[in-house]
């Protein structure tokens, strides 16, 4: 049997590196698309001295992200934690959670070492914006610098506007426009479903008028200064990731499949009219009236404030904080849905429609500070409470249990909800010192919280070449394995157990390769038990705790052959040849428990050492660059053929040009197709690697100009 092996393609430009085969990188670069962070956390603010504080780390604003990692400390104490993030991530979000559930949020620049101090009075810091990953220096079909004139009619290409811009623009079929400078745009017309406009970071833009002539047209804002000088109607898709203001009405029209999403901050001078679909993940401030009209759907996941009336004729789903400083009207045929922990706060309210709480979660609260008119056609139902602080003035509607007219709920202040509601009762059901509001396991004193990599809902991916010590074809698809880890920690920040989910997505080789992980800071006796392994051959000798025997460090063999985990549709290659039928794969769930809880510093992502062993030969291991082999590796292979390892200096699994035999991408990687090198599939891979990972940190992203789709499976 032989692994996949292709001929090295000819180099067409000898003076410029265009192929990975000609690439040489520095000794210190290990082809990581991630960075390891150390963070020191300190707070002096709490409800009482010595209060336990939970820290959550997010890769984005919490309403649209998932927690990466967590930790526990106490008021007045320092706590240091280590975790891994995407190199492309410029900012992280640090959340402080007190024992009563109150939350504060800070957004900080990503760096190798971060000091996070929550020592002042709470300041609500909402999301500014995520990175677009775009610029006006690459991927441009044509660049206009300091344009001033009439209307630009653009079709079929990517057009970049730099310097200043003064004029109007018609965006036709297949046209993408990027604004990177200062722009004064008298008018924008988007004519096609493939018309796109991006207002990028650091741009300063004013727009007089915008027309969506197709529901599929798309506008995305990453600028902190996008100003519409008059009312606008959104009849396509508008996604705001920065700061946007409208000097008039903001209307979302009903035009097919159009929608509007806010991930940043929006200021509306007069009225917000929703006739279709609005999703708010951050902050919207309406200086006039908020009006969801008939047939519309509004999802409020964070903060929506209306100075004027809130007049509901549609469906509003409130998961966060909705504030009306005047009169809220829930009209007949409309519904305001309120979910666990959500607060709907208004001065006055008239109810002729429905307010519904969730049926399977905690309480949401409607708070009224002045007058309530609850008419005969109105009703309230589900897990919600209605609190009129001076009593319900007109009560002719229907409360359907468990909905009730009470004021007993507690809702903590958060980055979205600065008002909060009620007084907390701090409960610690399991007595582990971690309040239930902070505890992922409130009924289990041996467990307190979870920590993840790359996050609670995403996957990272390994791509292996399996011809080591010979050089392969660098499509990195001989094994494509996606994974996600979850560590379970106790109140002392020690790891009790961890879970890993594995997906064998592709095998571009005929070798039958096994896969394992060495835990570099642990010894075999640290492990209590392992479950979930797939061992179908007589290749591996195990200790009683299911670690591999004969090892100095703790080694977990995940599988000795991938075949039981995949379902082929013919052929020796699996999901690497374009045009062939796609095979399916099972999910392998691995569980490792420990004899005694392990210090989290011994189980950082940097201490996980994955490897394959090739075609049933246990001693032929392939690891990440400079990661140490296991005790069972065949040391006679080091320094042979194309391998340039030197164990005496800790150098392993590199060629003379410092090229690797495995890469890790911190996403569910779209891997190269068979016979296509990674540098041919990804246009900026060479630029990234040549810069030692400084440039194009998001080289694997699905952005304009980044990929050659024909070379990706």
XYZ file of C-alpha atoms in Angstrom:
713
model
C 0.000 0.000 0.000
C 1.181 3.519 -0.686
C 0.130 6.944 0.485
C -0.875 9.683 -1.931
C 2.196 11.123 -3.628
C 2.356 13.616 -6.466
C 5.113 15.256 -8.409
C 6.382 18.631 -7.330
C 4.958 21.225 -9.743
C 7.328 23.279 -11.832
C 8.220 26.735 -10.531
C 7.256 29.356 -13.092
C 8.771 32.379 -11.330
C 12.209 31.507 -9.954
C 12.643 34.928 -8.391
C 9.398 34.879 -6.389
C 8.082 32.231 -4.040
C 4.654 31.180 -5.248
C 4.611 27.552 -4.120
C 5.046 25.900 -0.759
C 7.671 23.645 -2.349
C 9.974 26.662 -2.725
C 9.087 28.224 0.608
C 11.573 28.662 3.426
C 10.535 30.087 6.783
C 12.462 30.980 9.918
C 13.393 28.390 12.523
C 10.976 29.940 15.007
C 7.844 29.698 12.850
C 5.739 26.587 13.445
C 2.813 27.294 11.080
C 0.415 28.181 13.893
C -2.732 30.144 13.065
C -3.290 30.628 16.779
C -1.695 32.497 19.643
C -1.402 31.520 23.294
C -2.549 34.185 25.749
C -1.695 34.707 29.401
C -4.137 36.936 31.244
C -3.961 38.379 34.748
C -7.345 39.319 36.203
C -7.983 41.543 39.211
C -11.077 43.191 40.664
C -11.771 45.131 43.849
C -15.485 45.621 43.155
C -17.973 43.107 44.433
C -20.937 42.619 46.726
C -18.735 41.701 49.704
C -15.111 40.968 50.585
C -13.868 37.608 49.383
C -16.783 37.132 46.976
C -16.174 34.517 44.291
C -15.988 36.031 40.800
C -16.363 34.098 37.564
C -14.439 35.215 34.473
C -15.652 34.324 30.973
C -13.601 34.924 27.840
C -15.406 35.404 24.510
C -14.147 35.864 20.967
C -16.916 38.378 20.246
C -19.739 40.201 21.963
C -21.487 37.579 24.139
C -24.876 37.816 22.411
C -23.356 36.560 19.151
C -20.418 34.531 20.458
C -19.720 31.556 22.672
C -17.462 31.300 25.664
C -13.880 30.186 24.952
C -12.707 29.659 28.500
C -13.576 30.558 32.072
C -12.022 30.810 35.516
C -12.825 31.565 39.150
C -11.172 34.011 41.534
C -12.163 36.229 44.463
C -12.605 39.948 44.948
C -9.236 41.461 45.828
C -7.173 38.532 44.560
C -5.095 38.131 41.404
C -5.827 35.260 39.068
C -3.796 34.213 36.043
C -5.161 32.054 33.244
C -3.829 30.790 29.904
C -5.834 30.112 26.781
C -5.519 29.919 22.998
C -7.249 32.108 20.414
C -7.170 32.650 16.659
C -4.189 34.728 15.543
C -6.617 36.738 13.427
C -8.590 37.781 16.503
C -7.742 41.405 17.310
C -9.974 41.803 20.361
C -11.379 39.624 23.110
C -14.288 40.196 25.485
C -13.791 39.603 29.207
C -16.889 39.161 31.333
C -16.981 39.402 35.123
C -19.874 37.578 36.835
C -20.654 38.194 40.513
C -22.450 35.779 42.824
C -25.784 37.536 42.266
C -25.429 37.140 38.499
C -24.512 40.788 37.836
C -22.171 41.081 34.879
C -19.621 43.555 33.582
C -17.859 43.423 30.242
C -14.545 44.713 28.938
C -13.258 44.649 25.392
C -9.450 44.494 25.208
C -6.855 44.170 22.490
C -5.503 40.661 22.030
C -1.879 40.358 23.133
C 0.440 37.661 24.430
C -0.056 39.047 27.936
C -3.214 40.860 29.050
C -3.945 42.611 32.328
C -7.693 42.879 32.972
C -8.681 45.159 35.837
C -12.284 45.639 36.943
C -11.448 48.147 39.659
C -13.629 51.117 38.778
C -17.356 51.592 38.987
C -19.082 49.409 36.414
C -18.999 50.825 32.915
C -21.123 49.104 30.307
C -18.988 48.593 27.230
C -20.934 47.380 24.264
C -19.521 45.759 21.196
C -17.637 48.074 18.873
C -17.259 45.831 15.842
C -15.671 42.619 14.627
C -12.921 42.758 12.051
C -13.994 42.637 8.431
C -10.803 40.930 7.260
C -10.956 43.151 4.162
C -8.856 46.060 2.939
C -8.323 48.205 -0.138
C -4.781 47.054 -0.895
C -5.481 43.492 -2.038
C -8.179 41.796 -4.086
C -9.212 44.977 -5.938
C -10.154 44.812 -9.617
C -9.847 48.605 -9.794
C -8.968 51.296 -7.263
C -10.344 54.836 -7.256
C -8.172 57.198 -5.225
C -9.533 60.639 -4.294
C -12.450 60.307 -6.693
C -14.598 63.390 -7.224
C -17.196 63.645 -9.946
C -20.480 62.256 -11.187
C -22.032 58.844 -10.837
C -19.818 55.752 -11.038
C -21.534 52.817 -12.763
C -19.814 49.632 -11.592
C -20.374 46.055 -12.729
C -18.587 42.739 -12.314
C -15.557 43.192 -10.080
C -14.230 44.478 -6.769
C -13.819 48.256 -6.648
C -11.822 49.911 -3.871
C -12.317 53.553 -2.863
C -9.296 55.074 -1.138
C -8.439 58.580 -0.012
C -11.503 60.782 -0.391
C -14.644 60.086 -2.386
C -17.192 62.645 -3.521
C -19.967 61.504 -5.820
C -22.653 58.883 -6.265
C -22.501 55.225 -7.193
C -24.576 52.606 -9.022
C -23.631 49.062 -8.047
C -24.562 46.530 -10.690
C -24.444 42.768 -11.116
C -21.392 41.061 -9.634
C -19.963 44.324 -8.305
C -18.461 44.672 -4.826
C -17.433 48.103 -3.549
C -15.107 48.699 -0.589
C -14.785 52.127 1.036
C -11.544 52.615 2.971
C -11.195 56.403 3.293
C -13.370 59.474 3.778
C -16.476 59.426 1.618
C -19.274 61.888 0.954
C -21.760 59.897 -1.112
C -24.756 61.748 -2.482
C -26.522 58.559 -3.548
C -26.117 54.766 -3.631
C -28.163 52.484 -5.859
C -27.831 48.699 -5.601
C -29.377 47.074 -8.651
C -28.646 43.352 -8.395
C -28.825 40.451 -5.976
C -25.017 40.296 -6.304
C -24.447 43.998 -5.544
C -22.398 44.513 -2.376
C -20.941 47.460 -0.472
C -18.521 47.330 2.449
C -17.712 50.347 4.614
C -14.455 49.199 6.184
C -12.649 49.975 9.432
C -11.374 53.553 9.845
C -13.498 54.879 6.987
C -15.598 57.993 7.638
C -18.720 58.005 5.503
C -21.776 60.176 4.975
C -24.562 59.025 2.658
C -27.370 61.191 1.345
C -29.586 58.506 -0.120
C -29.568 54.741 -0.607
C -31.822 52.645 -2.863
C -32.049 48.847 -2.710
C -33.474 47.776 -6.059
C -33.035 44.096 -5.278
C -33.778 42.226 -2.052
C -30.521 40.288 -2.421
C -28.338 43.418 -2.459
C -26.093 43.669 0.591
C -24.451 46.442 2.614
C -22.066 45.747 5.503
C -20.675 48.433 7.791
C -17.476 48.128 9.838
C -16.921 51.868 10.179
C -17.274 53.725 13.458
C -18.648 56.693 11.519
C -21.380 55.851 8.997
C -23.942 58.655 8.819
C -27.088 58.734 6.718
C -28.094 62.376 6.410
C -31.792 61.617 5.838
C -34.315 58.816 6.323
C -33.457 55.477 4.738
C -35.427 52.403 3.713
C -33.703 49.020 3.804
C -35.133 46.850 1.040
C -32.145 44.513 0.841
C -29.749 43.236 3.494
C -27.959 45.621 5.832
C -25.538 44.339 8.486
C -24.098 46.912 10.865
C -20.944 45.887 12.710
C -19.779 49.383 13.645
C -21.475 52.650 14.545
C -24.241 53.975 12.342
C -26.618 56.926 12.613
C -29.721 57.859 10.641
C -30.836 61.501 10.589
C -34.493 60.614 10.135
C -36.517 57.398 10.006
C -34.967 53.958 9.631
C -37.428 51.662 7.851
C -36.926 47.987 7.083
C -39.137 47.234 4.120
C -40.863 44.002 3.181
C -39.080 43.054 -0.035
C -38.815 39.282 -0.206
C -35.954 37.803 1.813
C -34.359 41.062 2.922
C -33.385 41.652 6.543
C -31.348 43.882 8.825
C -28.893 42.759 11.517
C -27.205 45.014 14.050
C -24.010 43.784 15.700
C -22.786 47.274 16.595
C -24.508 50.505 17.603
C -27.293 52.352 15.772
C -28.746 55.790 16.522
C -32.063 56.713 14.868
C -33.071 60.371 15.135
C -36.804 59.851 14.609
C -38.606 56.512 14.137
C -37.624 52.867 13.644
C -40.184 51.089 11.455
C -39.819 47.339 10.981
C -41.863 45.812 8.181
C -39.788 42.649 7.722
C -37.007 41.141 9.900
C -34.750 42.950 12.363
C -32.179 41.219 14.573
C -30.466 43.329 17.223
C -27.405 41.746 18.832
C -26.077 44.918 20.415
C -27.452 48.438 20.889
C -30.147 50.430 19.104
C -31.223 53.855 20.390
C -34.375 55.346 18.845
C -35.033 58.992 19.611
C -38.609 58.661 18.377
C -40.997 55.739 18.062
C -40.232 52.029 17.649
C -42.906 50.484 15.464
C -42.883 46.769 14.500
C -45.621 46.614 11.878
C -47.945 43.782 10.921
C -46.157 40.658 9.679
C -42.765 41.843 10.931
C -40.407 39.940 13.232
C -37.994 41.617 15.645
C -35.347 39.734 17.635
C -33.830 41.788 20.447
C -30.848 39.933 21.900
C -29.278 42.883 23.689
C -30.423 46.507 24.142
C -33.165 48.418 22.302
C -34.230 51.786 23.742
C -37.086 53.919 22.413
C -37.535 57.455 23.730
C -40.934 57.659 22.043
C -43.740 55.139 21.965
C -43.329 51.434 21.263
C -46.230 50.467 19.008
C -46.274 46.716 18.365
C -48.352 45.252 15.540
C -45.984 42.374 14.765
C -43.973 39.780 16.662
C -41.184 40.901 18.995
C -38.878 38.330 20.614
C -37.123 39.933 23.572
C -34.125 38.017 24.914
C -32.412 41.090 26.351
C -33.396 44.604 27.424
C -36.179 46.574 25.732
C -36.847 50.046 27.175
C -39.665 52.439 26.283
C -39.574 55.891 27.848
C -43.171 56.683 26.823
C -46.139 54.377 26.123
C -45.903 50.808 24.891
C -48.894 49.451 22.975
C -49.227 45.701 22.441
C -51.994 45.878 19.860
C -54.555 43.236 18.969
C -53.034 40.426 16.899
C -49.489 41.269 18.001
C -47.268 39.361 20.437
C -44.389 40.427 22.639
C -42.385 37.313 23.609
C -40.217 37.611 26.693
C -37.594 35.050 27.641
C -35.706 34.027 30.751
C -33.759 36.939 32.221
C -35.179 39.460 29.736
C -36.558 42.813 30.886
C -39.210 44.899 29.108
C -39.294 48.243 30.933
C -41.792 50.957 30.054
C -43.392 54.040 31.569
C -46.958 53.260 30.376
C -48.482 50.253 28.643
C -51.710 49.399 26.837
C -52.300 45.704 26.155
C -54.808 44.457 23.578
C -52.627 41.660 22.257
C -50.420 39.031 23.911
C -47.330 38.996 26.097
C -45.942 35.477 26.260
C -43.183 34.076 28.425
C -41.198 31.005 27.454
C -42.740 27.722 28.544
C -39.539 25.901 29.456
C -37.191 28.463 31.007
C -36.897 31.002 33.808
C -38.858 34.197 34.253
C -38.821 37.288 32.125
C -40.222 40.526 33.544
C -42.395 43.354 32.252
C -41.865 46.453 34.393
C -44.261 49.433 34.301
C -43.497 52.570 36.315
C -46.702 54.572 35.753
C -49.932 53.454 34.076
C -51.206 50.063 32.896
C -54.282 49.557 30.707
C -54.855 45.814 30.368
C -57.931 45.496 28.134
C -60.320 42.597 27.697
C -58.718 41.246 24.545
C -55.270 41.196 26.112
C -53.627 38.208 27.701
C -50.392 37.146 29.374
C -49.097 33.599 29.553
C -46.010 31.485 30.130
C -43.056 32.022 32.465
C -43.263 35.767 32.968
C -44.222 38.280 35.585
C -45.912 41.633 35.121
C -44.800 44.260 37.617
C -46.570 47.601 37.729
C -44.669 49.329 40.526
C -47.761 51.300 41.637
C -50.354 48.637 40.858
C -52.329 47.807 37.707
C -54.716 50.688 37.048
C -57.024 48.936 34.524
C -57.061 45.150 34.676
C -59.630 43.587 32.355
C -57.324 41.146 30.566
C -56.415 37.539 31.286
C -53.438 36.104 33.157
C -52.868 32.502 32.110
C -50.831 30.654 34.742
C -47.919 30.643 35.390
C -47.949 34.303 34.230
C -48.687 36.516 37.226
C -48.888 40.121 38.398
C -45.899 39.979 40.751
C -42.620 41.817 41.302
C -40.492 38.944 42.632
C -38.041 38.232 39.825
C -34.360 39.071 39.891
C -32.552 40.107 36.702
C -28.914 41.054 37.039
C -27.366 44.042 35.317
C -25.346 43.151 32.233
C -23.618 44.861 29.336
C -26.992 44.819 27.583
C -29.191 45.593 30.570
C -27.899 48.457 32.744
C -31.198 48.694 34.658
C -31.611 45.229 36.131
C -34.557 44.239 38.279
C -35.193 43.105 41.832
C -32.889 41.873 44.576
C -30.822 38.724 44.296
C -31.017 35.794 46.654
C -27.555 34.254 46.492
C -27.810 30.472 46.524
C -25.062 27.854 46.504
C -26.977 24.600 46.291
C -23.964 22.264 46.233
C -21.918 24.191 48.804
C -18.768 24.424 46.692
C -18.369 28.171 47.263
C -19.569 29.014 43.753
C -23.031 30.601 43.634
C -25.629 28.926 41.452
C -25.664 32.017 39.195
C -22.002 31.320 38.373
C -22.020 27.518 38.475
C -22.452 25.348 35.378
C -23.011 22.424 37.784
C -25.035 23.911 40.686
C -25.911 20.460 42.054
C -22.431 18.931 41.866
C -19.771 20.127 44.321
C -16.977 18.422 42.335
C -17.646 20.439 39.179
C -18.106 24.189 38.683
C -17.617 25.307 35.081
C -16.598 24.376 31.544
C -13.761 25.612 29.376
C -13.505 25.071 25.615
C -11.253 25.082 22.596
C -11.715 26.599 20.084
C -15.112 27.514 21.572
C -18.306 25.887 22.789
C -19.753 25.616 19.278
C -16.899 25.621 16.756
C -14.244 23.167 15.602
C -10.515 23.360 14.911
C -8.908 21.164 12.234
C -5.712 19.130 11.818
C -4.385 18.501 8.317
C -1.693 15.795 8.065
C 0.824 14.705 5.445
C 1.614 11.031 6.020
C 4.805 10.350 4.013
C 7.176 11.500 6.761
C 10.154 11.437 6.809
C 9.678 12.019 3.084
C 8.136 15.241 1.839
C 4.524 14.991 0.735
C 2.399 16.916 -1.733
C 1.290 19.526 0.821
C -2.422 19.256 0.206
C -2.628 18.458 3.928
C -5.558 16.145 3.336
C -4.002 12.726 3.998
C -5.986 13.066 7.216
C -8.363 15.951 7.875
C -9.581 15.726 11.456
C -11.781 18.349 13.105
C -12.115 18.494 16.877
C -13.419 20.435 19.869
C -12.441 20.038 23.533
C -14.400 20.710 26.710
C -12.667 20.711 30.074
C -14.682 20.470 33.282
C -13.123 22.291 36.230
C -13.930 22.508 39.926
C -14.159 25.476 42.276
C -10.360 25.435 42.693
C -9.782 25.827 38.925
C -8.514 22.267 38.625
C -9.553 19.988 35.769
C -11.756 17.070 36.787
C -12.253 15.601 33.305
C -12.236 16.541 29.661
C -14.228 15.631 26.592
C -13.096 15.792 22.983
C -15.294 15.478 19.911
C -13.541 14.213 16.758
C -14.752 14.174 13.134
C -12.738 12.319 10.479
C -13.678 14.511 7.533
C -11.263 13.349 4.847
C -8.563 10.775 4.086
C -6.540 11.547 0.967
C -4.274 8.535 1.300
C -4.299 4.758 1.138
C -2.336 4.380 4.369
C -4.397 3.228 7.351
C -3.237 5.716 9.967
C -3.978 5.764 13.682
C -4.357 8.898 15.795
C -3.422 9.740 19.378
C -2.684 12.566 21.783
C 0.192 12.873 24.218
C -0.555 14.983 27.311
C 2.880 16.478 27.720
C 2.622 17.493 31.398
C 0.910 14.344 32.664
C 2.077 10.826 33.489
C -0.057 7.715 32.906
C -1.085 7.405 36.567
C -2.673 10.878 36.446
C -5.430 9.302 34.347
C -8.264 7.472 36.061
C -10.081 6.184 32.995
C -10.632 6.777 29.276
C -13.770 5.961 27.325
C -14.792 6.409 23.706
C -11.628 5.061 22.057
C -12.020 3.204 18.763
C -9.458 0.376 18.791
C -10.305 -2.275 16.229
C -6.867 -3.805 15.631
C -4.288 -5.534 17.797
C -1.764 -2.728 17.503
C -1.978 -0.965 20.833
C -1.131 -2.209 24.312
C -3.082 -0.474 27.055
C -2.700 0.018 30.776
C -5.701 -0.728 32.982
C -6.748 2.942 32.816
C -6.748 2.775 28.974
C -3.606 4.881 28.514
C -1.008 3.403 26.189
C 1.488 1.200 27.992
C 5.242 1.679 27.734
C 4.954 5.461 27.782
C 6.694 7.947 30.082
C 3.988 10.551 29.540
C 0.241 10.003 29.401
C -0.680 8.966 25.854
C -4.253 8.480 24.693
C -4.742 6.496 21.479
C -7.996 7.822 20.070
C -8.239 5.272 17.257
C -5.909 2.763 15.619
C -7.759 2.917 12.293
C -10.267 5.471 11.011
C -12.204 2.914 8.981
C -14.877 2.144 11.625
C -15.575 5.873 11.842
C -16.186 6.601 8.158
C -18.586 5.427 5.488
C -17.012 5.470 2.048
C -18.844 5.752 -1.246
C -16.182 3.819 -3.114
C -12.496 4.387 -3.796
C -9.440 4.365 -1.557
C -9.599 8.131 -0.952
C -12.314 9.606 1.241
C -13.774 13.070 0.535
C -10.768 14.539 -1.277
C -11.509 14.037 -4.996
C -13.855 16.637 -6.424
C -16.714 15.142 -8.374
C -16.699 11.855 -6.467
C -19.535 10.930 -4.155
C -19.220 12.337 -0.661
C -18.835 9.876 2.184
C -20.179 10.374 5.685
C -18.467 10.118 9.048
C -19.425 9.324 12.605
C -18.737 11.430 15.667
C -16.191 10.067 18.127
C -16.649 11.357 21.673
C -13.631 10.787 23.906
C -13.803 11.175 27.685
C -10.791 11.325 30.006
C -11.154 11.430 33.797
C -8.356 12.005 36.280
C -7.198 10.218 39.418
C -7.074 13.594 41.168
C -8.057 16.995 39.766
C -5.261 18.424 37.598
C -3.987 22.006 37.708
C -5.363 23.772 34.643
C -1.843 25.008 33.779
C -0.930 21.398 32.941
C -3.762 21.056 30.442
C -3.531 24.220 28.365
C -3.916 23.712 24.640
C -0.132 24.049 24.262
C 0.263 20.855 26.349
C -1.910 18.767 23.994
C 0.384 16.968 21.537
C -1.596 15.227 18.746
C 0.001 12.806 16.283
C -0.682 10.082 13.772
C 1.143 6.778 13.468
C 1.459 5.563 9.920
C -0.108 2.486 8.335
C -0.005 0.262 11.408
C 3.657 1.031 12.177
C 3.440 2.303 15.736
C 6.916 3.856 15.792
C 6.336 6.060 12.734
C 4.787 9.089 14.391
C 4.028 12.482 12.829
C 3.613 15.463 15.167
C 3.372 19.223 14.901
C 6.664 21.066 14.379
C 8.892 20.894 17.462
C 6.430 18.810 19.449
C 8.189 15.908 21.149
C 7.494 12.341 20.048
C 6.214 9.694 22.454
C 8.434 7.092 24.084
C 7.419 4.568 21.400
C 8.492 6.663 18.405
C 11.277 5.272 16.207
C 14.112 7.734 16.805
C 16.134 6.206 13.945
C 13.876 8.018 11.482
C 14.828 11.498 12.647
C 17.086 13.324 10.221
C 16.450 10.875 7.371
C 15.126 11.618 3.885
C 13.418 15.056 3.951
C 13.201 15.269 7.731
C 15.576 17.726 9.398
C 14.885 16.890 13.046
C 17.627 17.280 15.646
C 16.462 15.897 19.005
C 19.536 17.295 20.778
C 18.175 20.841 20.340
C 14.469 20.010 20.546
C 13.926 20.264 16.796
C 11.349 17.816 15.443
C 9.238 17.189 12.355
C 10.561 19.917 10.060
C 12.239 19.918 6.679
C 15.461 21.812 6.045
C 13.267 24.748 4.952
C 11.313 24.467 8.226
C 8.185 23.175 6.502
C 5.790 21.076 8.603
C 4.122 17.714 8.091
C 0.921 18.808 9.832
C -0.914 22.093 10.225
C -3.712 23.148 12.540
C -6.363 25.668 11.519
C -8.601 26.981 14.331
C -11.802 26.643 12.278
C -13.646 23.918 10.413
C -11.143 24.139 7.586
C -12.112 23.993 3.894
C -9.176 21.783 2.928
C -7.489 21.482 -0.487
C -8.751 18.931 -2.991
C -6.620 15.975 -4.013
C -3.394 16.911 -5.856
C -3.796 20.606 -4.972
C -1.142 22.122 -2.702
C -2.293 24.413 0.050
C -0.444 27.330 -1.556
C -2.410 26.838 -4.777
C -5.723 26.568 -2.919
C -5.140 29.599 -0.673
C -3.751 32.727 -2.295
C -2.309 34.240 0.858
C -0.864 31.146 2.478
C 2.629 31.962 1.171
C 2.349 35.587 2.294
C 1.271 34.434 5.747
C 4.016 31.841 6.130
C 6.739 34.057 4.643
C 5.943 36.714 7.244
C 6.198 34.177 10.112
C 2.452 34.456 10.582
C 2.300 38.253 10.861
C 0.506 39.027 7.594
C -2.822 37.541 6.511
C -3.473 35.855 9.832
C -6.887 34.943 8.411
C -5.424 33.378 5.247
C -7.894 30.470 5.474
C -10.986 32.720 5.483
C -13.693 32.674 2.847
C -13.129 36.254 1.737
C -12.942 37.765 -1.712
C -9.640 36.854 -3.350
C -8.478 34.514 -0.596
C -9.431 31.151 -2.083
C -9.313 29.292 -5.367
C -12.592 27.436 -5.121
C -11.691 25.005 -7.900
C -8.777 23.726 -5.809
C -10.730 23.262 -2.573
C -12.805 20.196 -1.847
